[in-house]
């Protein structure tokens, strides 16, 4: 179970206590949104950026999300409970998750809560060891979700069944992760991570008009790329071309910055020096 | 709230009591499956077919669903509680929903429960008044999901965010419902219903290899079509051709058999006599 649970309007409570009713649309329909962010040394990393993105998800799904200040306070309640928790270790990383469902089926306020859980070591090891990745078709073209608002591109939804399925599929074949590729052959993002690559002096990621989730870590890296002497750019790229760039990473708020070692079995160029710099720039640490 | 709640291993309990933990994958990831079926005169309609389909959904999602007998007993517990409920009316319809999530994030048995709720009159009126329907692209081609098991075609998932979004979209434009159409231009199904049409003496529905959910009501109608002097067939059809057939229906276990009056604003042929027969054949009643 999560180590800490804080519920909007109630504060921190026993995480084992059930808080969601059988008729909550979060479970009946996966109808809700969430954010997950890293807690290091007891501090929440990029909380503001995550809450801003959550508000964007709420607009796309027409969920009546509580105001920024209420979610900020909820996060702080969870963080305080974590600092006071016997398992709290200032040298270890934890993940704060903020969840908002649409509420009950016959109408209600959203159900909103936050949890904190330590990040297990197997989640941070890919920063050191890299990832073997398999491509999987998302089924849609690169421009489809931009034209079909009901497909909810760009929103971080609780409806993650296919996300979980593609990761099970990749792992069943001995890989570590998957990379969504459009039906017309362009790389999108990982199931729970953003795609970042270096092409000479340009740090690149996928354009958001493809319906990917705009990554907080990838956005941060591209915004600060000049510190590493790089320019930044959003680009469409095919898997075939991705195997010929100067380094490929999958970034997420919990796993951090992990480099890709193989794509569909083909070895990629790795760049240990640039990798260390990206990990450091984004505020993560390399596990020993 | 639901009128009745029965939880696997616990039986009927107060439906207002929260039963789902914050770290249940049903809410965190929409990671679970469900079925909804009609209860008429206190009897569950096509329960066996729904439980068989739920087992198929469980196989596709690798959820460790309890055996048939346990779900049958759970449904019966919910039904008995409904028969004893002060709001029970043998002349009214109710919906029984059976939900199974993958369980808790760090591993557990699935979370399994059943609810019963009366079917509101606005859900049954389309049987009498028909539906105005708008087409919406599913973004994927007709053959995509058959080739990409991670897209979980054919499974009835709790991840319904885009399903809910497309219905909000259709209603925001004054329509009653949507019809998913593939990127390559073929009709699939409604967000929560199957597509059925009559072309001369053939009752048709969409092929299941497109990744649609095989409808219990549509399957029942096609299996018994000979009683109406019709043959039955799975076919791919374009929206344009659908406007020129002899009658179009959207069928579901709760709403029943509703005819389509307009598709993207274009009036369709209706067939009141055939409609009455289909409603009767599937065991539904026309509301007054």
PDB file of N, CA, C and O in Angstrom, chain B residues 79-152:
ATOM      1  N   UNK B  79     -28.842  -9.559  -6.609  1.00  0.00           N
ATOM      2  CA  UNK B  79     -30.240  -9.669  -7.025  1.00  0.00           C
ATOM      3  C   UNK B  79     -31.170  -9.849  -5.827  1.00  0.00           C
ATOM      4  O   UNK B  79     -32.221  -9.221  -5.725  1.00  0.00           O
ATOM      5  N   UNK B  80     -30.759 -10.725  -4.904  1.00  0.00           N
ATOM      6  CA  UNK B  80     -31.589 -10.953  -3.711  1.00  0.00           C
ATOM      7  C   UNK B  80     -31.741  -9.670  -2.901  1.00  0.00           C
ATOM      8  O   UNK B  80     -32.822  -9.360  -2.394  1.00  0.00           O
ATOM      9  N   UNK B  81     -30.640  -8.914  -2.788  1.00  0.00           N
ATOM     10  CA  UNK B  81     -30.705  -7.648  -2.046  1.00  0.00           C
ATOM     11  C   UNK B  81     -31.640  -6.665  -2.754  1.00  0.00           C
ATOM     12  O   UNK B  81     -32.356  -5.887  -2.115  1.00  0.00           O
ATOM     13  N   UNK B  82     -31.640  -6.717  -4.091  1.00  0.00           N
ATOM     14  CA  UNK B  82     -32.511  -5.838  -4.864  1.00  0.00           C
ATOM     15  C   UNK B  82     -33.977  -6.233  -4.676  1.00  0.00           C
ATOM     16  O   UNK B  82     -34.856  -5.386  -4.468  1.00  0.00           O
ATOM     17  N   UNK B  83     -34.272  -7.536  -4.698  1.00  0.00           N
ATOM     18  CA  UNK B  83     -35.660  -8.001  -4.494  1.00  0.00           C
ATOM     19  C   UNK B  83     -36.176  -7.569  -3.128  1.00  0.00           C
ATOM     20  O   UNK B  83     -37.374  -7.317  -2.960  1.00  0.00           O
ATOM     21  N   UNK B  84     -35.279  -7.485  -2.162  1.00  0.00           N
ATOM     22  CA  UNK B  84     -35.679  -7.119  -0.801  1.00  0.00           C
ATOM     23  C   UNK B  84     -35.635  -5.613  -0.567  1.00  0.00           C
ATOM     24  O   UNK B  84     -35.998  -5.139   0.520  1.00  0.00           O
ATOM     25  N   UNK B  85     -35.203  -4.856  -1.586  1.00  0.00           N
ATOM     26  CA  UNK B  85     -35.009  -3.414  -1.409  1.00  0.00           C
ATOM     27  C   UNK B  85     -36.350  -2.693  -1.480  1.00  0.00           C
ATOM     28  O   UNK B  85     -37.197  -3.038  -2.309  1.00  0.00           O
ATOM     29  N   UNK B  86     -36.585  -1.675  -0.643  1.00  0.00           N
ATOM     30  CA  UNK B  86     -37.873  -0.953  -0.682  1.00  0.00           C
ATOM     31  C   UNK B  86     -38.172  -0.330  -2.048  1.00  0.00           C
ATOM     32  O   UNK B  86     -39.345  -0.146  -2.393  1.00  0.00           O
ATOM     33  N   UNK B  87     -37.145   0.000  -2.833  1.00  0.00           N
ATOM     34  CA  UNK B  87     -37.376   0.615  -4.146  1.00  0.00           C
ATOM     35  C   UNK B  87     -37.593  -0.412  -5.253  1.00  0.00           C
ATOM     36  O   UNK B  87     -37.794  -0.034  -6.412  1.00  0.00           O
ATOM     37  N   UNK B  88     -37.517  -1.682  -4.932  1.00  0.00           N
ATOM     38  CA  UNK B  88     -37.690  -2.699  -5.980  1.00  0.00           C
ATOM     39  C   UNK B  88     -39.095  -2.642  -6.553  1.00  0.00           C
ATOM     40  O   UNK B  88     -40.082  -2.608  -5.822  1.00  0.00           O
ATOM     41  N   UNK B  89     -39.161  -2.619  -7.890  1.00  0.00           N
ATOM     42  CA  UNK B  89     -40.445  -2.593  -8.585  1.00  0.00           C
ATOM     43  C   UNK B  89     -40.355  -3.653  -9.682  1.00  0.00           C
ATOM     44  O   UNK B  89     -39.562  -3.519 -10.612  1.00  0.00           O
ATOM     45  N   UNK B  90     -41.149  -4.725  -9.592  1.00  0.00           N
ATOM     46  CA  UNK B  90     -41.022  -5.810 -10.571  1.00  0.00           C
ATOM     47  C   UNK B  90     -41.353  -5.360 -11.990  1.00  0.00           C
ATOM     48  O   UNK B  90     -40.948  -6.011 -12.960  1.00  0.00           O
ATOM     49  N   UNK B  91     -42.046  -4.232 -12.132  1.00  0.00           N
ATOM     50  CA  UNK B  91     -42.399  -3.760 -13.473  1.00  0.00           C
ATOM     51  C   UNK B  91     -41.346  -2.837 -14.067  1.00  0.00           C
ATOM     52  O   UNK B  91     -41.466  -2.425 -15.221  1.00  0.00           O
ATOM     53  N   UNK B  92     -40.340  -2.488 -13.260  1.00  0.00           N
ATOM     54  CA  UNK B  92     -39.312  -1.562 -13.750  1.00  0.00           C
ATOM     55  C   UNK B  92     -38.035  -2.322 -14.066  1.00  0.00           C
ATOM     56  O   UNK B  92     -37.804  -3.421 -13.563  1.00  0.00           O
ATOM     57  N   UNK B  93     -37.216  -1.727 -14.906  1.00  0.00           N
ATOM     58  CA  UNK B  93     -35.927  -2.334 -15.261  1.00  0.00           C
ATOM     59  C   UNK B  93     -34.822  -1.802 -14.362  1.00  0.00           C
ATOM     60  O   UNK B  93     -34.856  -0.659 -13.927  1.00  0.00           O
ATOM     61  N   UNK B  94     -33.858  -2.658 -14.131  1.00  0.00           N
ATOM     62  CA  UNK B  94     -32.678  -2.242 -13.379  1.00  0.00           C
ATOM     63  C   UNK B  94     -31.439  -2.736 -14.110  1.00  0.00           C
ATOM     64  O   UNK B  94     -31.520  -3.597 -14.996  1.00  0.00           O
ATOM     65  N   UNK B  95     -30.295  -2.158 -13.748  1.00  0.00           N
ATOM     66  CA  UNK B  95     -29.032  -2.567 -14.366  1.00  0.00           C
ATOM     67  C   UNK B  95     -28.134  -3.164 -13.292  1.00  0.00           C
ATOM     68  O   UNK B  95     -27.907  -2.560 -12.250  1.00  0.00           O
ATOM     69  N   UNK B  96     -27.658  -4.373 -13.566  1.00  0.00           N
ATOM     70  CA  UNK B  96     -26.681  -5.024 -12.694  1.00  0.00           C
ATOM     71  C   UNK B  96     -25.308  -4.823 -13.320  1.00  0.00           C
ATOM     72  O   UNK B  96     -25.115  -5.127 -14.508  1.00  0.00           O
ATOM     73  N   UNK B  97     -24.389  -4.296 -12.529  1.00  0.00           N
ATOM     74  CA  UNK B  97     -23.028  -4.089 -13.029  1.00  0.00           C
ATOM     75  C   UNK B  97     -22.085  -4.957 -12.213  1.00  0.00           C
ATOM     76  O   UNK B  97     -22.198  -5.019 -10.992  1.00  0.00           O
ATOM     77  N   UNK B  98     -21.203  -5.653 -12.895  1.00  0.00           N
ATOM     78  CA  UNK B  98     -20.194  -6.476 -12.216  1.00  0.00           C
ATOM     79  C   UNK B  98     -18.836  -5.901 -12.585  1.00  0.00           C
ATOM     80  O   UNK B  98     -18.530  -5.727 -13.768  1.00  0.00           O
ATOM     81  N   UNK B  99     -18.038  -5.572 -11.565  1.00  0.00           N
ATOM     82  CA  UNK B  99     -16.750  -4.906 -11.767  1.00  0.00           C
ATOM     83  C   UNK B  99     -15.641  -5.774 -11.184  1.00  0.00           C
ATOM     84  O   UNK B  99     -15.799  -6.335 -10.093  1.00  0.00           O
ATOM     85  N   UNK B 100     -14.542  -5.899 -11.912  1.00  0.00           N
ATOM     86  CA  UNK B 100     -13.352  -6.558 -11.362  1.00  0.00           C
ATOM     87  C   UNK B 100     -12.127  -5.731 -11.725  1.00  0.00           C
ATOM     88  O   UNK B 100     -11.832  -5.564 -12.905  1.00  0.00           O
ATOM     89  N   UNK B 101     -11.451  -5.199 -10.715  1.00  0.00           N
ATOM     90  CA  UNK B 101     -10.207  -4.485 -10.980  1.00  0.00           C
ATOM     91  C   UNK B 101      -9.036  -5.450 -10.801  1.00  0.00           C
ATOM     92  O   UNK B 101      -9.194  -6.539 -10.237  1.00  0.00           O
ATOM     93  N   UNK B 102      -7.852  -5.061 -11.270  1.00  0.00           N
ATOM     94  CA  UNK B 102      -6.688  -5.920 -11.111  1.00  0.00           C
ATOM     95  C   UNK B 102      -6.280  -6.054  -9.647  1.00  0.00           C
ATOM     96  O   UNK B 102      -5.494  -6.929  -9.295  1.00  0.00           O
ATOM     97  N   UNK B 103      -6.806  -5.174  -8.780  1.00  0.00           N
ATOM     98  CA  UNK B 103      -6.455  -5.219  -7.363  1.00  0.00           C
ATOM     99  C   UNK B 103      -5.506  -4.087  -7.000  1.00  0.00           C
ATOM    100  O   UNK B 103      -5.430  -3.084  -7.705  1.00  0.00           O
ATOM    101  N   UNK B 104      -4.810  -4.250  -5.894  1.00  0.00           N
ATOM    102  CA  UNK B 104      -3.954  -3.181  -5.379  1.00  0.00           C
ATOM    103  C   UNK B 104      -2.647  -3.081  -6.162  1.00  0.00           C
ATOM    104  O   UNK B 104      -2.186  -4.065  -6.748  1.00  0.00           O
ATOM    105  N   UNK B 105      -2.053  -1.880  -6.146  1.00  0.00           N
ATOM    106  CA  UNK B 105      -0.876  -1.612  -6.971  1.00  0.00           C
ATOM    107  C   UNK B 105       0.295  -2.542  -6.635  1.00  0.00           C
ATOM    108  O   UNK B 105       1.025  -2.962  -7.528  1.00  0.00           O
ATOM    109  N   UNK B 106       0.494  -2.828  -5.347  1.00  0.00           N
ATOM    110  CA  UNK B 106       1.633  -3.672  -4.992  1.00  0.00           C
ATOM    111  C   UNK B 106       1.265  -5.157  -4.974  1.00  0.00           C
ATOM    112  O   UNK B 106       1.984  -5.969  -4.393  1.00  0.00           O
ATOM    113  N   UNK B 107       0.133  -5.477  -5.608  1.00  0.00           N
ATOM    114  CA  UNK B 107      -0.243  -6.882  -5.740  1.00  0.00           C
ATOM    115  C   UNK B 107      -1.309  -7.292  -4.752  1.00  0.00           C
ATOM    116  O   UNK B 107      -1.181  -7.040  -3.556  1.00  0.00           O
ATOM    117  N   UNK B 108      -2.347  -7.918  -5.237  1.00  0.00           N
ATOM    118  CA  UNK B 108      -3.422  -8.443  -4.387  1.00  0.00           C
ATOM    119  C   UNK B 108      -4.372  -9.221  -5.277  1.00  0.00           C
ATOM    120  O   UNK B 108      -4.222  -9.256  -6.491  1.00  0.00           O
ATOM    121  N   UNK B 109      -5.364  -9.830  -4.653  1.00  0.00           N
ATOM    122  CA  UNK B 109      -6.486 -10.380  -5.410  1.00  0.00           C
ATOM    123  C   UNK B 109      -7.215  -9.243  -6.128  1.00  0.00           C
ATOM    124  O   UNK B 109      -7.148  -8.088  -5.684  1.00  0.00           O
ATOM    125  N   UNK B 110      -7.938  -9.547  -7.205  1.00  0.00           N
ATOM    126  CA  UNK B 110      -8.780  -8.507  -7.817  1.00  0.00           C
ATOM    127  C   UNK B 110      -9.830  -7.990  -6.824  1.00  0.00           C
ATOM    128  O   UNK B 110     -10.221  -8.697  -5.885  1.00  0.00           O
ATOM    129  N   UNK B 111     -10.226  -6.761  -7.020  1.00  0.00           N
ATOM    130  CA  UNK B 111     -11.346  -6.175  -6.281  1.00  0.00           C
ATOM    131  C   UNK B 111     -12.602  -6.442  -7.114  1.00  0.00           C
ATOM    132  O   UNK B 111     -12.662  -6.015  -8.274  1.00  0.00           O
ATOM    133  N   UNK B 112     -13.559  -7.147  -6.527  1.00  0.00           N
ATOM    134  CA  UNK B 112     -14.719  -7.594  -7.327  1.00  0.00           C
ATOM    135  C   UNK B 112     -16.013  -7.247  -6.605  1.00  0.00           C
ATOM    136  O   UNK B 112     -16.165  -7.579  -5.424  1.00  0.00           O
ATOM    137  N   UNK B 113     -16.912  -6.579  -7.314  1.00  0.00           N
ATOM    138  CA  UNK B 113     -18.195  -6.243  -6.689  1.00  0.00           C
ATOM    139  C   UNK B 113     -19.287  -6.114  -7.749  1.00  0.00           C
ATOM    140  O   UNK B 113     -19.010  -6.053  -8.948  1.00  0.00           O
ATOM    141  N   UNK B 114     -20.515  -6.066  -7.274  1.00  0.00           N
ATOM    142  CA  UNK B 114     -21.674  -5.900  -8.162  1.00  0.00           C
ATOM    143  C   UNK B 114     -22.594  -4.843  -7.576  1.00  0.00           C
ATOM    144  O   UNK B 114     -22.732  -4.739  -6.350  1.00  0.00           O
ATOM    145  N   UNK B 115     -23.185  -4.037  -8.461  1.00  0.00           N
ATOM    146  CA  UNK B 115     -24.169  -3.050  -8.013  1.00  0.00           C
ATOM    147  C   UNK B 115     -25.449  -3.223  -8.817  1.00  0.00           C
ATOM    148  O   UNK B 115     -25.436  -3.744  -9.930  1.00  0.00           O
ATOM    149  N   UNK B 116     -26.549  -2.752  -8.236  1.00  0.00           N
ATOM    150  CA  UNK B 116     -27.813  -2.685  -8.990  1.00  0.00           C
ATOM    151  C   UNK B 116     -28.408  -1.299  -8.828  1.00  0.00           C
ATOM    152  O   UNK B 116     -28.413  -0.736  -7.728  1.00  0.00           O
ATOM    153  N   UNK B 117     -28.870  -0.756  -9.939  1.00  0.00           N
ATOM    154  CA  UNK B 117     -29.442   0.577 -10.012  1.00  0.00           C
ATOM    155  C   UNK B 117     -30.645   0.524 -10.946  1.00  0.00           C
ATOM    156  O   UNK B 117     -30.573  -0.141 -11.975  1.00  0.00           O
ATOM    157  N   UNK B 118     -31.735   1.212 -10.624  1.00  0.00           N
ATOM    158  CA  UNK B 118     -32.839   1.286 -11.590  1.00  0.00           C
ATOM    159  C   UNK B 118     -32.373   1.946 -12.885  1.00  0.00           C
ATOM    160  O   UNK B 118     -31.489   2.803 -12.859  1.00  0.00           O
ATOM    161  N   UNK B 119     -32.950   1.534 -14.000  1.00  0.00           N
ATOM    162  CA  UNK B 119     -32.633   2.177 -15.275  1.00  0.00           C
ATOM    163  C   UNK B 119     -33.524   3.408 -15.398  1.00  0.00           C
ATOM    164  O   UNK B 119     -34.749   3.296 -15.383  1.00  0.00           O
ATOM    165  N   UNK B 120     -32.925   4.603 -15.524  1.00  0.00           N
ATOM    166  CA  UNK B 120     -33.773   5.803 -15.631  1.00  0.00           C
ATOM    167  C   UNK B 120     -34.546   5.811 -16.946  1.00  0.00           C
ATOM    168  O   UNK B 120     -34.095   5.261 -17.953  1.00  0.00           O
ATOM    169  N   UNK B 121     -35.707   6.454 -16.914  1.00  0.00           N
ATOM    170  CA  UNK B 121     -36.584   6.477 -18.089  1.00  0.00           C
ATOM    171  C   UNK B 121     -35.884   7.039 -19.324  1.00  0.00           C
ATOM    172  O   UNK B 121     -36.120   6.581 -20.443  1.00  0.00           O
ATOM    173  N   UNK B 122     -34.982   8.017 -19.140  1.00  0.00           N
ATOM    174  CA  UNK B 122     -34.320   8.603 -20.325  1.00  0.00           C
ATOM    175  C   UNK B 122     -33.416   7.601 -21.021  1.00  0.00           C
ATOM    176  O   UNK B 122     -33.052   7.798 -22.181  1.00  0.00           O
ATOM    177  N   UNK B 123     -33.080   6.516 -20.320  1.00  0.00           N
ATOM    178  CA  UNK B 123     -32.271   5.484 -20.984  1.00  0.00           C
ATOM    179  C   UNK B 123     -33.129   4.557 -21.838  1.00  0.00           C
ATOM    180  O   UNK B 123     -32.636   3.964 -22.792  1.00  0.00           O
ATOM    181  N   UNK B 124     -34.404   4.400 -21.472  1.00  0.00           N
ATOM    182  CA  UNK B 124     -35.257   3.474 -22.233  1.00  0.00           C
ATOM    183  C   UNK B 124     -36.035   4.184 -23.357  1.00  0.00           C
ATOM    184  O   UNK B 124     -36.464   3.543 -24.308  1.00  0.00           O
ATOM    185  N   UNK B 125     -36.171   5.510 -23.256  1.00  0.00           N
ATOM    186  CA  UNK B 125     -36.957   6.246 -24.261  1.00  0.00           C
ATOM    187  C   UNK B 125     -36.438   6.097 -25.696  1.00  0.00           C
ATOM    188  O   UNK B 125     -37.254   6.100 -26.635  1.00  0.00           O
ATOM    189  N   UNK B 126     -35.116   5.973 -25.920  1.00  0.00           N
ATOM    190  CA  UNK B 126     -34.655   5.806 -27.316  1.00  0.00           C
ATOM    191  C   UNK B 126     -35.231   4.573 -28.003  1.00  0.00           C
ATOM    192  O   UNK B 126     -35.274   4.515 -29.230  1.00  0.00           O
ATOM    193  N   UNK B 127     -35.706   3.580 -27.226  1.00  0.00           N
ATOM    194  CA  UNK B 127     -36.398   2.441 -27.850  1.00  0.00           C
ATOM    195  C   UNK B 127     -37.650   2.905 -28.567  1.00  0.00           C
ATOM    196  O   UNK B 127     -38.061   2.333 -29.576  1.00  0.00           O
ATOM    197  N   UNK B 128     -38.293   3.948 -28.007  1.00  0.00           N
ATOM    198  CA  UNK B 128     -39.546   4.458 -28.574  1.00  0.00           C
ATOM    199  C   UNK B 128     -39.292   5.582 -29.568  1.00  0.00           C
ATOM    200  O   UNK B 128     -39.948   5.668 -30.607  1.00  0.00           O
ATOM    201  N   UNK B 129     -38.303   6.459 -29.229  1.00  0.00           N
ATOM    202  CA  UNK B 129     -38.122   7.710 -29.977  1.00  0.00           C
ATOM    203  C   UNK B 129     -36.928   7.686 -30.925  1.00  0.00           C
ATOM    204  O   UNK B 129     -36.789   8.589 -31.742  1.00  0.00           O
ATOM    205  N   UNK B 130     -36.061   6.718 -30.796  1.00  0.00           N
ATOM    206  CA  UNK B 130     -34.894   6.666 -31.664  1.00  0.00           C
ATOM    207  C   UNK B 130     -33.776   7.585 -31.213  1.00  0.00           C
ATOM    208  O   UNK B 130     -33.892   8.289 -30.203  1.00  0.00           O
ATOM    209  N   UNK B 131     -32.705   7.559 -31.980  1.00  0.00           N
ATOM    210  CA  UNK B 131     -31.479   8.274 -31.619  1.00  0.00           C
ATOM    211  C   UNK B 131     -30.979   9.093 -32.806  1.00  0.00           C
ATOM    212  O   UNK B 131     -30.938   8.601 -33.927  1.00  0.00           O
ATOM    213  N   UNK B 132     -30.542  10.309 -32.505  1.00  0.00           N
ATOM    214  CA  UNK B 132     -29.791  11.092 -33.481  1.00  0.00           C
ATOM    215  C   UNK B 132     -28.313  10.855 -33.198  1.00  0.00           C
ATOM    216  O   UNK B 132     -27.848  11.095 -32.076  1.00  0.00           O
ATOM    217  N   UNK B 133     -27.592  10.418 -34.201  1.00  0.00           N
ATOM    218  CA  UNK B 133     -26.234   9.917 -33.993  1.00  0.00           C
ATOM    219  C   UNK B 133     -25.241  10.686 -34.863  1.00  0.00           C
ATOM    220  O   UNK B 133     -25.530  11.000 -36.025  1.00  0.00           O
ATOM    221  N   UNK B 134     -24.080  10.974 -34.285  1.00  0.00           N
ATOM    222  CA  UNK B 134     -22.980  11.595 -35.028  1.00  0.00           C
ATOM    223  C   UNK B 134     -21.813  10.614 -35.116  1.00  0.00           C
ATOM    224  O   UNK B 134     -21.487   9.949 -34.129  1.00  0.00           O
ATOM    225  N   UNK B 135     -21.172  10.554 -36.279  1.00  0.00           N
ATOM    226  CA  UNK B 135     -19.989   9.699 -36.401  1.00  0.00           C
ATOM    227  C   UNK B 135     -18.770  10.415 -35.821  1.00  0.00           C
ATOM    228  O   UNK B 135     -18.658  11.639 -35.885  1.00  0.00           O
ATOM    229  N   UNK B 136     -17.868   9.619 -35.243  1.00  0.00           N
ATOM    230  CA  UNK B 136     -16.627  10.151 -34.666  1.00  0.00           C
ATOM    231  C   UNK B 136     -15.523   9.155 -34.974  1.00  0.00           C
ATOM    232  O   UNK B 136     -15.700   7.943 -34.815  1.00  0.00           O
ATOM    233  N   UNK B 137     -14.380   9.657 -35.390  1.00  0.00           N
ATOM    234  CA  UNK B 137     -13.286   8.747 -35.746  1.00  0.00           C
ATOM    235  C   UNK B 137     -12.688   8.112 -34.498  1.00  0.00           C
ATOM    236  O   UNK B 137     -12.379   8.792 -33.522  1.00  0.00           O
ATOM    237  N   UNK B 138     -12.505   6.803 -34.568  1.00  0.00           N
ATOM    238  CA  UNK B 138     -11.788   6.096 -33.500  1.00  0.00           C
ATOM    239  C   UNK B 138     -10.285   6.272 -33.665  1.00  0.00           C
ATOM    240  O   UNK B 138      -9.507   5.917 -32.787  1.00  0.00           O
ATOM    241  N   UNK B 139      -9.871   6.777 -34.812  1.00  0.00           N
ATOM    242  CA  UNK B 139      -8.455   7.032 -35.070  1.00  0.00           C
ATOM    243  C   UNK B 139      -7.696   5.844 -35.631  1.00  0.00           C
ATOM    244  O   UNK B 139      -6.638   6.011 -36.210  1.00  0.00           O
ATOM    245  N   UNK B 140      -8.243   4.633 -35.453  1.00  0.00           N
ATOM    246  CA  UNK B 140      -7.520   3.432 -35.891  1.00  0.00           C
ATOM    247  C   UNK B 140      -8.222   2.807 -37.097  1.00  0.00           C
ATOM    248  O   UNK B 140      -9.424   2.984 -37.293  1.00  0.00           O
ATOM    249  N   UNK B 141      -7.464   2.097 -37.887  1.00  0.00           N
ATOM    250  CA  UNK B 141      -8.042   1.385 -39.023  1.00  0.00           C
ATOM    251  C   UNK B 141      -8.804   0.145 -38.563  1.00  0.00           C
ATOM    252  O   UNK B 141      -8.616  -0.330 -37.437  1.00  0.00           O
ATOM    253  N   UNK B 142      -9.643  -0.378 -39.448  1.00  0.00           N
ATOM    254  CA  UNK B 142     -10.479  -1.528 -39.088  1.00  0.00           C
ATOM    255  C   UNK B 142      -9.648  -2.750 -38.707  1.00  0.00           C
ATOM    256  O   UNK B 142     -10.063  -3.565 -37.878  1.00  0.00           O
ATOM    257  N   UNK B 143      -8.456  -2.889 -39.290  1.00  0.00           N
ATOM    258  CA  UNK B 143      -7.680  -4.104 -39.008  1.00  0.00           C
ATOM    259  C   UNK B 143      -6.594  -3.882 -37.949  1.00  0.00           C
ATOM    260  O   UNK B 143      -5.837  -4.801 -37.649  1.00  0.00           O
ATOM    261  N   UNK B 144      -6.506  -2.683 -37.378  1.00  0.00           N
ATOM    262  CA  UNK B 144      -5.392  -2.364 -36.474  1.00  0.00           C
ATOM    263  C   UNK B 144      -5.431  -3.180 -35.185  1.00  0.00           C
ATOM    264  O   UNK B 144      -4.438  -3.789 -34.778  1.00  0.00           O
ATOM    265  N   UNK B 145      -6.581  -3.167 -34.510  1.00  0.00           N
ATOM    266  CA  UNK B 145      -6.621  -3.774 -33.176  1.00  0.00           C
ATOM    267  C   UNK B 145      -6.460  -5.285 -33.219  1.00  0.00           C
ATOM    268  O   UNK B 145      -5.957  -5.889 -32.287  1.00  0.00           O
ATOM    269  N   UNK B 146      -6.874  -5.869 -34.351  1.00  0.00           N
ATOM    270  CA  UNK B 146      -6.671  -7.310 -34.499  1.00  0.00           C
ATOM    271  C   UNK B 146      -5.197  -7.674 -34.538  1.00  0.00           C
ATOM    272  O   UNK B 146      -4.812  -8.800 -34.210  1.00  0.00           O
ATOM    273  N   UNK B 147      -4.351  -6.711 -34.940  1.00  0.00           N
ATOM    274  CA  UNK B 147      -2.914  -6.974 -35.080  1.00  0.00           C
ATOM    275  C   UNK B 147      -2.109  -6.477 -33.885  1.00  0.00           C
ATOM    276  O   UNK B 147      -0.901  -6.705 -33.830  1.00  0.00           O
ATOM    277  N   UNK B 148      -2.728  -5.747 -32.972  1.00  0.00           N
ATOM    278  CA  UNK B 148      -1.995  -5.128 -31.861  1.00  0.00           C
ATOM    279  C   UNK B 148      -2.685  -5.487 -30.546  1.00  0.00           C
ATOM    280  O   UNK B 148      -3.522  -4.738 -30.048  1.00  0.00           O
ATOM    281  N   UNK B 149      -2.317  -6.664 -29.986  1.00  0.00           N
ATOM    282  CA  UNK B 149      -3.049  -7.138 -28.795  1.00  0.00           C
ATOM    283  C   UNK B 149      -2.996  -6.165 -27.625  1.00  0.00           C
ATOM    284  O   UNK B 149      -3.900  -6.146 -26.791  1.00  0.00           O
ATOM    285  N   UNK B 150      -1.930  -5.301 -27.557  1.00  0.00           N
ATOM    286  CA  UNK B 150      -1.822  -4.346 -26.456  1.00  0.00           C
ATOM    287  C   UNK B 150      -2.897  -3.269 -26.519  1.00  0.00           C
ATOM    288  O   UNK B 150      -3.076  -2.531 -25.564  1.00  0.00           O
ATOM    289  N   UNK B 151      -3.599  -3.147 -27.646  1.00  0.00           N
ATOM    290  CA  UNK B 151      -4.696  -2.175 -27.725  1.00  0.00           C
ATOM    291  C   UNK B 151      -5.989  -2.749 -27.135  1.00  0.00           C
ATOM    292  O   UNK B 151      -6.988  -2.045 -27.022  1.00  0.00           O
ATOM    293  N   UNK B 152      -5.943  -4.040 -26.764  1.00  0.00           N
ATOM    294  CA  UNK B 152      -7.008  -4.677 -25.973  1.00  0.00           C
ATOM    295  C   UNK B 152      -8.377  -4.628 -26.651  1.00  0.00           C
ATOM    296  O   UNK B 152      -9.404  -4.500 -25.984  1.00  0.00           O
TER     297      UNK B 152
END
